Amino acid sequence: TYAGDTLKLKDIALKSNYHFVHGNIADTTLVKKLFTQYDFDGLINLAAESHVDQSIINPFNFAQTNVIGTLVLLETALRSWEGSFEGKLFYHVSTDEVYGSLGAEGKFLETTAYDPRSPYSASKAASDHFVRAYYHTYGLPLVLSNCSNNYGPDQYPEKLIPLFIQNIVQEKPLPVYGDGQNVRDWLYVEDHAEAIDLIFQNGNLGETYNIGGNNEIKNIDIVHQLIAIADHHLGRTEGHSQKLIQYVTDRPGHDF
């Protein structure tokens, strides 16, 4: 979709164990064809519409990709593997946003009750429920993980960190929701990938694993850090870009 770019994969494009297919996970015919063609023994579902603001504008896109798309993958894996589940694994990657809002203290646990507050988190919660249902109803071998906010190279600039870096460089406004006091835990993307690999290789079937960065910070503090770092590298005077901060109306249902 708009957030995808095959140029970001150029360093692995010629690897013998890599193949790119441009398709849609909600396309049952395509997914069945791929399972037949490649005889997968494992699947890691990282595909999702993930931008909360976009989900508020068009929740149907999120239901289609995150719920129906996941269901297509689950059903195709089940029918392809039902002769023998030996050596097979379906791994569903989800988000901590399914847990809703947390108080000033504490952490989400794998046993925390779901309390989604946006169409995005509701669609991911629904997909998680379908995944668990396929384990308990059909015995499909699977694991789940719920991660905190990712950041890192090549992230599409609709997310806070890449958007604000880009705007600081271009001296555009830095729109901060509400008073900027919302707290997030930040997880570096390569740490997340390492955790996914660990769970894929060693996770217990039917289990859920929370993946965090142990790195909580208020949104406004992230903004101040980005300004300090970017201004330094751009050779600007200290605090030059502070004037770009603009407080805007808070996002509806914004988790604290």
CSV table of C-alpha atoms in Angstrom, one decimal:
chain,number,residue,atom,x,y,z
A,1,THR,CA,0.0,0.0,0.0
A,2,TYR,CA,1.1,3.6,0.3
A,3,ALA,CA,3.5,2.8,3.1
A,4,GLY,CA,5.3,0.1,1.2
A,5,ASP,CA,8.4,0.6,-0.9
A,6,THR,CA,10.4,-2.3,-2.5
A,7,LEU,CA,13.5,-0.1,-2.7
A,8,LYS,CA,13.8,-0.6,1.1
A,9,LEU,CA,14.4,-4.3,0.3
A,10,LYS,CA,17.1,-3.8,-2.3
A,11,ASP,CA,19.8,-5.2,0.0
A,12,ILE,CA,18.1,-8.6,0.0
A,13,ALA,CA,16.4,-8.5,-3.4
A,14,LEU,CA,18.9,-10.9,-5.0
A,15,LYS,CA,19.2,-13.3,-2.1
A,16,SER,CA,18.4,-16.9,-3.1
A,17,ASN,CA,16.1,-17.4,-0.1
A,18,TYR,CA,14.0,-14.3,-0.8
A,19,HIS,CA,11.0,-13.8,-3.1
A,20,PHE,CA,8.7,-10.8,-3.4
A,21,VAL,CA,5.0,-11.2,-4.4
A,22,HIS,CA,2.9,-8.1,-4.8
A,23,GLY,CA,-0.5,-9.1,-3.5
A,24,ASN,CA,-3.2,-8.7,-0.9
A,25,ILE,CA,-3.5,-11.1,2.1
A,26,ALA,CA,-7.3,-10.8,1.8
A,27,ASP,CA,-7.1,-12.3,-1.7
A,28,THR,CA,-8.0,-16.0,-1.0
A,29,THR,CA,-7.1,-17.2,-4.5
A,30,LEU,CA,-3.6,-15.7,-4.4
A,31,VAL,CA,-2.9,-16.9,-0.8
A,32,LYS,CA,-4.0,-20.5,-1.7
A,33,LYS,CA,-1.9,-20.4,-4.8
A,34,LEU,CA,1.2,-19.3,-2.8
A,35,PHE,CA,0.7,-22.1,-0.2
A,36,THR,CA,0.4,-24.7,-3.0
A,37,GLN,CA,3.4,-23.3,-4.9
A,38,TYR,CA,5.8,-22.9,-2.0
A,39,ASP,CA,4.6,-25.5,0.5
A,40,PHE,CA,5.2,-23.2,3.5
A,41,ASP,CA,5.9,-24.8,6.8
A,42,GLY,CA,5.9,-21.4,8.6
A,43,LEU,CA,4.1,-18.1,8.2
A,44,ILE,CA,4.7,-14.8,10.1
A,45,ASN,CA,1.9,-12.3,9.7
A,46,LEU,CA,3.3,-8.8,10.0
A,47,ALA,CA,0.8,-7.3,7.5
A,48,ALA,CA,-1.4,-4.6,8.9
A,49,GLU,CA,-2.9,-1.3,8.4
A,50,SER,CA,-1.4,0.4,11.5
A,51,HIS,CA,-1.9,4.2,11.5
A,52,VAL,CA,-4.5,5.2,14.1
A,53,ASP,CA,-5.4,8.4,12.4
A,54,GLN,CA,-6.1,6.6,9.1
A,55,SER,CA,-8.3,4.1,11.0
A,56,ILE,CA,-10.5,6.9,12.4
A,57,ILE,CA,-11.0,8.2,8.8
A,58,ASN,CA,-11.6,4.8,7.2
A,59,PRO,CA,-12.2,1.9,9.6
A,60,PHE,CA,-13.3,-0.4,6.8
A,61,ASN,CA,-9.8,-0.6,5.4
A,62,PHE,CA,-8.6,-1.8,8.8
A,63,ALA,CA,-11.3,-4.4,9.1
A,64,GLN,CA,-10.5,-5.7,5.6
A,65,THR,CA,-6.8,-6.1,6.0
A,66,ASN,CA,-6.4,-6.8,9.7
A,67,VAL,CA,-9.4,-9.0,10.3
A,68,ILE,CA,-10.4,-10.5,7.0
A,69,GLY,CA,-6.8,-10.7,5.8
A,70,THR,CA,-5.8,-12.6,8.9
A,71,LEU,CA,-8.8,-14.9,8.6
A,72,VAL,CA,-7.8,-15.7,5.0
A,73,LEU,CA,-4.3,-16.6,6.2
A,74,LEU,CA,-5.6,-18.7,9.1
A,75,GLU,CA,-8.1,-20.6,7.0
A,76,THR,CA,-5.6,-21.3,4.1
A,77,ALA,CA,-2.9,-22.4,6.6
A,78,LEU,CA,-5.4,-24.7,8.3
A,79,ARG,CA,-6.6,-26.3,5.0
A,80,SER,CA,-3.1,-26.6,3.7
A,81,TRP,CA,-1.6,-28.2,6.8
A,82,GLU,CA,-4.5,-30.2,8.2
A,83,GLY,CA,-3.1,-33.5,7.0
A,84,SER,CA,-0.2,-33.0,9.4
A,85,PHE,CA,0.6,-30.1,11.7
A,86,GLU,CA,4.1,-31.5,12.5
A,87,GLY,CA,6.8,-28.9,11.9
A,88,LYS,CA,4.2,-26.2,11.0
A,89,LEU,CA,3.8,-22.8,12.7
A,90,PHE,CA,1.5,-19.7,12.2
A,91,TYR,CA,2.9,-16.6,13.9
A,92,HIS,CA,0.6,-13.6,14.3
A,93,VAL,CA,2.3,-10.3,15.2
A,94,SER,CA,0.0,-7.8,17.0
A,95,THR,CA,0.2,-4.6,19.1
A,96,ASP,CA,0.1,-3.5,22.7
A,97,GLU,CA,-2.7,-1.1,21.7
A,98,VAL,CA,-5.2,-4.0,22.1
A,99,TYR,CA,-4.9,-3.5,25.9
A,100,GLY,CA,-6.2,0.1,25.8
A,101,SER,CA,-5.0,2.7,28.2
A,102,LEU,CA,-2.7,2.2,31.1
A,103,GLY,CA,-2.5,4.2,34.3
A,104,ALA,CA,0.5,6.3,35.3
A,105,GLU,CA,2.2,3.2,36.8
A,106,GLY,CA,2.4,-0.5,35.9
A,107,LYS,CA,2.8,-2.6,32.7
A,108,PHE,CA,0.6,-4.6,30.5
A,109,LEU,CA,0.9,-8.4,31.0
A,110,GLU,CA,0.0,-11.2,28.6
A,111,THR,CA,-3.0,-11.7,30.8
A,112,THR,CA,-4.2,-8.1,30.7
A,113,ALA,CA,-7.8,-7.9,29.5
A,114,TYR,CA,-8.4,-6.4,26.0
A,115,ASP,CA,-9.8,-2.8,25.9
A,116,PRO,CA,-9.2,-1.4,22.4
A,117,ARG,CA,-10.0,2.3,22.0
A,118,SER,CA,-9.6,3.0,18.3
A,119,PRO,CA,-10.7,1.3,15.1
A,120,TYR,CA,-7.1,0.3,14.5
A,121,SER,CA,-6.7,-1.4,17.9
A,122,ALA,CA,-10.2,-2.9,17.6
A,123,SER,CA,-9.3,-4.5,14.3
A,124,LYS,CA,-6.0,-5.9,15.8
A,125,ALA,CA,-7.9,-7.2,18.8
A,126,ALA,CA,-10.4,-8.9,16.6
A,127,SER,CA,-7.6,-10.6,14.6
A,128,ASP,CA,-6.0,-11.8,17.8
A,129,HIS,CA,-9.3,-13.4,18.9
A,130,PHE,CA,-9.6,-15.2,15.5
A,131,VAL,CA,-6.0,-16.5,15.8
A,132,ARG,CA,-6.6,-17.9,19.3
A,133,ALA,CA,-9.9,-19.4,18.2
A,134,TYR,CA,-8.1,-21.3,15.4
A,135,TYR,CA,-5.7,-22.7,18.1
A,136,HIS,CA,-8.5,-23.8,20.5
A,137,THR,CA,-11.1,-24.9,17.9
A,138,TYR,CA,-8.9,-26.5,15.2
A,139,GLY,CA,-5.6,-27.1,16.9
A,140,LEU,CA,-3.7,-24.9,14.4
A,141,PRO,CA,-0.1,-24.6,15.7
A,142,LEU,CA,0.4,-20.9,16.4
A,143,VAL,CA,2.0,-18.2,18.6
A,144,LEU,CA,1.2,-14.5,19.0
A,145,SER,CA,3.2,-11.5,20.1
A,146,ASN,CA,2.1,-8.0,21.1
A,147,CYS,CA,4.7,-5.3,20.7
A,148,SER,CA,5.0,-1.7,21.8
A,149,ASN,CA,5.7,1.3,19.5
A,150,ASN,CA,8.4,0.5,16.9
A,151,TYR,CA,10.9,2.9,15.5
A,152,GLY,CA,14.0,2.6,13.2
A,153,PRO,CA,15.4,3.1,9.7
A,154,ASP,CA,13.0,3.4,6.7
A,155,GLN,CA,9.9,3.8,8.8
A,156,TYR,CA,7.1,5.5,6.8
A,157,PRO,CA,6.9,9.2,7.9
A,158,GLU,CA,3.4,9.1,9.3
A,159,LYS,CA,4.7,7.7,12.6
A,160,LEU,CA,5.9,10.2,15.2
A,161,ILE,CA,9.6,9.8,15.1
A,162,PRO,CA,10.3,9.8,11.3
A,163,LEU,CA,7.6,12.5,10.7
A,164,PHE,CA,9.1,14.8,13.2
A,165,ILE,CA,12.6,14.3,12.0
A,166,GLN,CA,11.5,15.1,8.5
A,167,ASN,CA,9.5,18.2,9.6
A,168,ILE,CA,12.4,19.5,11.7
A,169,VAL,CA,14.8,19.2,8.7
A,170,GLN,CA,12.2,21.0,6.5
A,171,GLU,CA,11.3,23.5,9.3
A,172,LYS,CA,7.6,22.5,9.1
A,173,PRO,CA,5.2,22.4,12.1
A,174,LEU,CA,5.5,19.6,14.7
A,175,PRO,CA,1.9,18.7,15.6
A,176,VAL,CA,1.7,17.4,19.2
A,177,TYR,CA,-1.6,15.9,20.3
A,178,GLY,CA,-3.2,17.4,23.4
A,179,ASP,CA,-0.6,18.4,25.9
A,180,GLY,CA,1.9,15.8,24.8
A,181,GLN,CA,1.8,13.9,28.1
A,182,ASN,CA,0.8,10.6,26.6
A,183,VAL,CA,3.4,8.0,27.4
A,184,ARG,CA,4.7,5.3,25.0
A,185,ASP,CA,7.2,2.5,25.3
A,186,TRP,CA,9.6,2.6,22.3
A,187,LEU,CA,11.0,-0.6,20.8
A,188,TYR,CA,13.8,-0.5,18.2
A,189,VAL,CA,12.8,-2.4,15.1
A,190,GLU,CA,15.9,-4.7,15.1
A,191,ASP,CA,15.2,-5.7,18.7
A,192,HIS,CA,11.7,-6.5,17.7
A,193,ALA,CA,12.9,-8.6,14.7
A,194,GLU,CA,15.3,-10.5,17.1
A,195,ALA,CA,12.4,-11.2,19.5
A,196,ILE,CA,10.2,-12.4,16.6
A,197,ASP,CA,13.0,-14.8,15.6
A,198,LEU,CA,13.4,-16.1,19.1
A,199,ILE,CA,9.6,-16.7,19.5
A,200,PHE,CA,9.3,-18.3,16.1
A,201,GLN,CA,12.2,-20.8,16.9
A,202,ASN,CA,11.4,-21.4,20.6
A,203,GLY,CA,7.8,-20.2,21.5
A,204,ASN,CA,5.3,-22.5,23.1
A,205,LEU,CA,2.3,-23.3,20.9
A,206,GLY,CA,-0.8,-21.3,21.8
A,207,GLU,CA,1.1,-18.7,23.9
A,208,THR,CA,1.1,-15.0,23.7
A,209,TYR,CA,4.4,-13.0,24.2
A,210,ASN,CA,4.5,-9.2,25.0
A,211,ILE,CA,7.6,-7.5,23.5
A,212,GLY,CA,8.6,-4.2,25.0
A,213,GLY,CA,11.6,-1.9,24.9
A,214,ASN,CA,11.5,-1.1,28.6
A,215,ASN,CA,11.8,2.5,27.3
A,216,GLU,CA,8.9,4.6,28.3
A,217,ILE,CA,8.8,8.3,27.6
A,218,LYS,CA,6.2,11.1,27.2
A,219,ASN,CA,5.5,12.1,23.6
A,220,ILE,CA,6.5,15.7,24.3
A,221,ASP,CA,9.9,14.6,25.7
A,222,ILE,CA,10.5,12.6,22.5
A,223,VAL,CA,9.8,15.7,20.5
A,224,HIS,CA,12.3,17.7,22.6
A,225,GLN,CA,15.0,15.0,22.2
A,226,LEU,CA,14.4,14.9,18.4
A,227,ILE,CA,14.8,18.7,18.2
A,228,ALA,CA,18.0,18.7,20.2
A,229,ILE,CA,19.6,15.9,18.1
A,230,ALA,CA,18.4,17.2,14.7
A,231,ASP,CA,19.4,20.8,15.4
A,232,HIS,CA,22.8,19.7,16.5
A,233,HIS,CA,23.4,17.7,13.3
A,234,LEU,CA,22.0,20.5,11.1
A,235,GLY,CA,24.4,23.0,12.7
A,236,ARG,CA,21.5,25.1,14.1
A,237,THR,CA,21.6,27.0,17.4
A,238,GLU,CA,20.4,25.0,20.4
A,239,GLY,CA,16.6,25.0,20.7
A,240,HIS,CA,16.2,26.5,17.2
A,241,SER,CA,13.3,24.2,16.2
A,242,GLN,CA,11.4,24.5,19.5
A,243,LYS,CA,9.3,27.2,17.7
A,244,LEU,CA,7.9,24.5,15.3
A,245,ILE,CA,6.0,22.8,18.1
A,246,GLN,CA,2.2,23.2,17.7
A,247,TYR,CA,-0.3,21.7,20.1
A,248,VAL,CA,-3.3,20.3,18.3
A,249,THR,CA,-6.7,18.9,19.3
A,250,ASP,CA,-6.1,15.5,20.9
A,251,ARG,CA,-6.9,12.3,18.9
A,252,PRO,CA,-10.3,10.8,19.7
A,253,GLY,CA,-9.9,7.7,22.0
A,254,HIS,CA,-6.2,8.5,22.5
A,255,ASP,CA,-4.6,6.0,24.9
A,256,PHE,CA,-2.8,7.7,27.7
